[in-house]
PDB file of C-alpha atoms and ligand atoms in Angstrom:
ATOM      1  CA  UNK A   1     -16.255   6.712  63.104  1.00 62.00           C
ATOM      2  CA  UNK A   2     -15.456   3.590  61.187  1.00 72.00           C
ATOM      3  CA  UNK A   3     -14.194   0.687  63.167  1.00 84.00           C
ATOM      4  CA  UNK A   4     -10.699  -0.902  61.843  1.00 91.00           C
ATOM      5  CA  UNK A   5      -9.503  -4.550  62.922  1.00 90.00           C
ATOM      6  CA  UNK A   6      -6.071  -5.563  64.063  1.00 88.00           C
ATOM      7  CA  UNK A   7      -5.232  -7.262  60.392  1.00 87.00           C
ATOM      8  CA  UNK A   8      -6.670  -3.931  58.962  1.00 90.00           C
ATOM      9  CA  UNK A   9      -3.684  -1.639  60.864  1.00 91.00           C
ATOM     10  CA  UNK A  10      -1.700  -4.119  60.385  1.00 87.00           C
ATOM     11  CA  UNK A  11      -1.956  -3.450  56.314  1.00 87.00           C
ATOM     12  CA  UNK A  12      -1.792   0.213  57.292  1.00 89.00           C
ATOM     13  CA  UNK A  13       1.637  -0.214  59.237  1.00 85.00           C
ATOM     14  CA  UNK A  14       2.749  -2.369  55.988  1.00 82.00           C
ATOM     15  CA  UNK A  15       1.688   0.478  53.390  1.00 81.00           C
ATOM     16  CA  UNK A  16      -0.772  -2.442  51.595  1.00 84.00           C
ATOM     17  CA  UNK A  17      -3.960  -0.802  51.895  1.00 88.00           C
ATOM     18  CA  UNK A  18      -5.373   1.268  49.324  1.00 89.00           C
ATOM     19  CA  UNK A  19      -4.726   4.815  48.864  1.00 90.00           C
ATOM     20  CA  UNK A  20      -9.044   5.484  50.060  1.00 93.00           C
ATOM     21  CA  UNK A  21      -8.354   2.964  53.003  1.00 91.00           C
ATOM     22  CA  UNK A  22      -5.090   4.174  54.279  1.00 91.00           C
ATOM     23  CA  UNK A  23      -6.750   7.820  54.017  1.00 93.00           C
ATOM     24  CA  UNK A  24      -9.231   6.345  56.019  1.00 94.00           C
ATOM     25  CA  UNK A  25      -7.342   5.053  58.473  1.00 94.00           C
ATOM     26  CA  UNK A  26      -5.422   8.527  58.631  1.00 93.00           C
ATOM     27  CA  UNK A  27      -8.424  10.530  59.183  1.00 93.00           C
ATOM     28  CA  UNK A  28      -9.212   8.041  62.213  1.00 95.00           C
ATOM     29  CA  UNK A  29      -6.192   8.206  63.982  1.00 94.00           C
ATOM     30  CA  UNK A  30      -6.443  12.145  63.574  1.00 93.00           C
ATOM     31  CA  UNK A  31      -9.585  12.466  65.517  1.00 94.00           C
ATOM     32  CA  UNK A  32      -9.462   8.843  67.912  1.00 94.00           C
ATOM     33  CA  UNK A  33      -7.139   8.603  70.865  1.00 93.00           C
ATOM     34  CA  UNK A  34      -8.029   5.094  71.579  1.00 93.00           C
ATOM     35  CA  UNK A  35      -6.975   4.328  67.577  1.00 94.00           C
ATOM     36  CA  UNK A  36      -3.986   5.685  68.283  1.00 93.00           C
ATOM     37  CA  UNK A  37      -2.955   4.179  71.045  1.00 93.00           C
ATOM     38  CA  UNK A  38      -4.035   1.028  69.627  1.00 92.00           C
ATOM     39  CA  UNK A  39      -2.255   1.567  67.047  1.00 92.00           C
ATOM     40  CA  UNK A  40       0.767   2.159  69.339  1.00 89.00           C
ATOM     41  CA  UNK A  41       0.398  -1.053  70.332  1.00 88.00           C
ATOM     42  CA  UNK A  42       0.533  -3.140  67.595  1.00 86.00           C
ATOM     43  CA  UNK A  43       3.859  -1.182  66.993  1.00 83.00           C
ATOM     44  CA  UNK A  44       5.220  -1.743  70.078  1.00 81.00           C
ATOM     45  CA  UNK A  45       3.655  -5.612  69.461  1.00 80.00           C
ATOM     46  CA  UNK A  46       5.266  -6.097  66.574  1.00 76.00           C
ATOM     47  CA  UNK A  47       8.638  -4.185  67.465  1.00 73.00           C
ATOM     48  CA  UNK A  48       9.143  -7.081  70.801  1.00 71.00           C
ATOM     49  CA  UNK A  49       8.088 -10.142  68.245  1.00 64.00           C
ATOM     50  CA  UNK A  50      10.771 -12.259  67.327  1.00 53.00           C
ATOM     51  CA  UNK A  51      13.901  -9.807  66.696  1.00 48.00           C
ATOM     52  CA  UNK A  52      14.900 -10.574  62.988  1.00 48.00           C
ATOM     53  CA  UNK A  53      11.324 -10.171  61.776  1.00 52.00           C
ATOM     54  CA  UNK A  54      11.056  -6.845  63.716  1.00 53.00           C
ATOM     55  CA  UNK A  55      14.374  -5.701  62.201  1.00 54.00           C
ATOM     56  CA  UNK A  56      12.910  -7.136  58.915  1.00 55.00           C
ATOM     57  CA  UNK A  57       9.597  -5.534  59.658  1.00 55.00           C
ATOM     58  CA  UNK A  58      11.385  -1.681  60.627  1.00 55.00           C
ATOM     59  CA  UNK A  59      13.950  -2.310  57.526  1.00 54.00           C
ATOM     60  CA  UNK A  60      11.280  -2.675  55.074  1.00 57.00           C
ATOM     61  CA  UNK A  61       8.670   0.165  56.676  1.00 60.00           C
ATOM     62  CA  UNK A  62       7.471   1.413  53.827  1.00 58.00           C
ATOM     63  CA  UNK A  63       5.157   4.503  55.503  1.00 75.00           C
ATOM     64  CA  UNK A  64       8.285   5.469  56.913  1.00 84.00           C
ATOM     65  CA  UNK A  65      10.067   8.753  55.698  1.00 88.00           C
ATOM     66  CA  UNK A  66      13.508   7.915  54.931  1.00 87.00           C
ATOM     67  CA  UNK A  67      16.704   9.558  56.850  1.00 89.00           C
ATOM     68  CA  UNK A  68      16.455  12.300  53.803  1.00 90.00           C
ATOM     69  CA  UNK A  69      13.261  13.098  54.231  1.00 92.00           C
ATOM     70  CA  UNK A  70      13.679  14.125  58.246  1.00 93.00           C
ATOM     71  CA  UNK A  71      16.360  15.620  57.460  1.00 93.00           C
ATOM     72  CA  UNK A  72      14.295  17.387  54.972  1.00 93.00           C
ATOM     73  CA  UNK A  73      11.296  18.200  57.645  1.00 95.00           C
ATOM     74  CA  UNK A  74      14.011  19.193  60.130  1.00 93.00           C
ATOM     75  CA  UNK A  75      15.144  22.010  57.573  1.00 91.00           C
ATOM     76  CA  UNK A  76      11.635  22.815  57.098  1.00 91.00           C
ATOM     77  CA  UNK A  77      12.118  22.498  53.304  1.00 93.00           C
ATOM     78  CA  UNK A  78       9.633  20.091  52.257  1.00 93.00           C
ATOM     79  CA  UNK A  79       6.145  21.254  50.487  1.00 90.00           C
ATOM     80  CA  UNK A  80       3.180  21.302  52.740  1.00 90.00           C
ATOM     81  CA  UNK A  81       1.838  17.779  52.272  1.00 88.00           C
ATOM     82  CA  UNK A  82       5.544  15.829  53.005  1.00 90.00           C
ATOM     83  CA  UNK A  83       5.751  18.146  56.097  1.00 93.00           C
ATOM     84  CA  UNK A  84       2.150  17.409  57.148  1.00 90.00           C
ATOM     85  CA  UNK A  85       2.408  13.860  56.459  1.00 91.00           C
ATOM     86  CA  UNK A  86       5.967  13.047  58.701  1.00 93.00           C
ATOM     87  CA  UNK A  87       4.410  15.416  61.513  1.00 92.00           C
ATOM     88  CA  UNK A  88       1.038  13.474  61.321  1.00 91.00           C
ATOM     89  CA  UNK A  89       3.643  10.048  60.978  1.00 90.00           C
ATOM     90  CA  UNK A  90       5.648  11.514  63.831  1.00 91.00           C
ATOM     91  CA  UNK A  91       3.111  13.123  66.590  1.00 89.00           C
ATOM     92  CA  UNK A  92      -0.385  11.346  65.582  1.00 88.00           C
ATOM     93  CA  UNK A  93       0.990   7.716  64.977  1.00 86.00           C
ATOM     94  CA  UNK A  94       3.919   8.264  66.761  1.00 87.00           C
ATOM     95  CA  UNK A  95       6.307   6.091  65.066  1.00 86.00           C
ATOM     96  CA  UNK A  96       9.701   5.333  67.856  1.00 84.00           C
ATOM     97  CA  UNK A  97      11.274   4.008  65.066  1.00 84.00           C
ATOM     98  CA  UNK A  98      11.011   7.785  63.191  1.00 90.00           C
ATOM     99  CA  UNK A  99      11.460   9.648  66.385  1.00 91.00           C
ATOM    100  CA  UNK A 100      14.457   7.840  67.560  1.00 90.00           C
ATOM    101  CA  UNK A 101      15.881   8.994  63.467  1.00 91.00           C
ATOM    102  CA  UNK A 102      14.600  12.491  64.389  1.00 93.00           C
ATOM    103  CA  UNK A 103      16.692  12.638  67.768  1.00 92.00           C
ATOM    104  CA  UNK A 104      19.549  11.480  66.499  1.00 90.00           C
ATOM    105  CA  UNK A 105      19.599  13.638  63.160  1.00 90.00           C
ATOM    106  CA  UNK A 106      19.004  16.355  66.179  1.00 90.00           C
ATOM    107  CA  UNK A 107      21.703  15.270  67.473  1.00 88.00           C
ATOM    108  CA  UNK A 108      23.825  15.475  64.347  1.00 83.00           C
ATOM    109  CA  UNK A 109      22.780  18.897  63.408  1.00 79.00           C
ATOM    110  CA  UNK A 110      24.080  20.031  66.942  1.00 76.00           C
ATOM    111  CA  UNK A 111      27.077  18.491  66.856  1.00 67.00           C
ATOM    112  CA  UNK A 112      29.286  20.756  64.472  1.00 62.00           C
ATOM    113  CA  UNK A 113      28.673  23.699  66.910  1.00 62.00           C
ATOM    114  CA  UNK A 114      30.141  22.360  69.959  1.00 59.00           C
ATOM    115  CA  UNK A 115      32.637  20.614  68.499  1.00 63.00           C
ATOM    116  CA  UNK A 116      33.954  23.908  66.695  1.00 58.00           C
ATOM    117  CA  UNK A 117      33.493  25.198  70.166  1.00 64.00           C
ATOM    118  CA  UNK A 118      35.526  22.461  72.016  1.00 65.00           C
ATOM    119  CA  UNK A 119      38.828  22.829  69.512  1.00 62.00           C
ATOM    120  CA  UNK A 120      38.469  26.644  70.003  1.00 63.00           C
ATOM    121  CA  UNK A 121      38.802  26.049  73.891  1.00 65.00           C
ATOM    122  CA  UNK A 122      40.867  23.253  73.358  1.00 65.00           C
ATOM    123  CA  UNK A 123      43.207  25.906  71.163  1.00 61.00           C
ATOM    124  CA  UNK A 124      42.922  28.833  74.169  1.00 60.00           C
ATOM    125  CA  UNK A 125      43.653  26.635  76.588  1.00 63.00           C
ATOM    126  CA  UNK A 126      47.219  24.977  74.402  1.00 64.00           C
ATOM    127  CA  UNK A 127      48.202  28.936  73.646  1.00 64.00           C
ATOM    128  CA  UNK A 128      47.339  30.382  77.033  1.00 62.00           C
ATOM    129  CA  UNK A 129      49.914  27.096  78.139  1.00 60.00           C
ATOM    130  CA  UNK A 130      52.504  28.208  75.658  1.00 59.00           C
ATOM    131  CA  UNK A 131      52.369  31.815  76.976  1.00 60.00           C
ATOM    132  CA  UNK A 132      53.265  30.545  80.506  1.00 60.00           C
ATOM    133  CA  UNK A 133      55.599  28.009  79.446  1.00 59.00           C
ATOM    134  CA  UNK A 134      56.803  31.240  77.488  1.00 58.00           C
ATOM    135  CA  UNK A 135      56.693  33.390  80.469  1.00 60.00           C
ATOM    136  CA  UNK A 136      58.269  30.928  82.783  1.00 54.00           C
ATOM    137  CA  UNK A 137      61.554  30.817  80.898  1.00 50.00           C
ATOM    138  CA  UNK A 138      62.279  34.292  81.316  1.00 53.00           C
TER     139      UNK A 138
HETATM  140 ZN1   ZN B 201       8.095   5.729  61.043  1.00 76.23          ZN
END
């Protein structure tokens, strides 16, 4: 099991290893617990540091799938490799910054349904009035 050092994760999080390193690195976190939650930690490190170079550091994420690309894995419509990668981004490193995107796409993809359902009850509830009102009068 190959060692890494902080500056080493540190090039993973920032996408500048090489392709052989950051497969490296992958293969790591896959099978160590402590990697990962060291890696966690330089996240979570780096995410509290001084807030415009966190908001700097999340905008420019390169390892990051973009909002398309969850949207994407959400719809199961990727090819095996993009959906294994933003699982593996997602569950083994697990990336807040993705998983907060995830909930809220979640969110979005929810939405439609119950607010078709609320203007359907909404409508019930104005015609069931207007029958009454209707009834009233007589
Ligand atoms: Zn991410």
């Amino acid at each position: 099991m190959p060692v890494f050092t902080r500056e080493q994760l540190s090039a993973y999080l920032d996408d500048a290893l090489s392709d052989g390193e950051t497969a490296q690195v992958e293969q790591a976190l896959r099978q160590s617990d402590p990697l990962r939650r060291q890696l966690r930690g330089l996240m979570a490190e780096r995410d509290r540091g001084e807030h415009s170079i966190g908001a700097i550091w999340r905008r420019e994420r390169l390892s990051c799938p973009n909002r398309e690309q969850l949207g994407n894995y959400l719809l199961r419509v990727l090819d095996g490799d993009q959906q294994d990668y933003i699982q593996f981004h997602l569950h083994t490193v697990g990336c807040a910054f993705c998983l907060a995107n995830l909930a809220d796409l979640q969110a979005r993809q929810k939405e439609p349904a119950s607010r078709t359902q609320q203007r359907r009850r909404r409508f019930f509830e104005s015609s069931a009035g207007l029958l009454r009102a209707g009834r009233s009068k007589r």
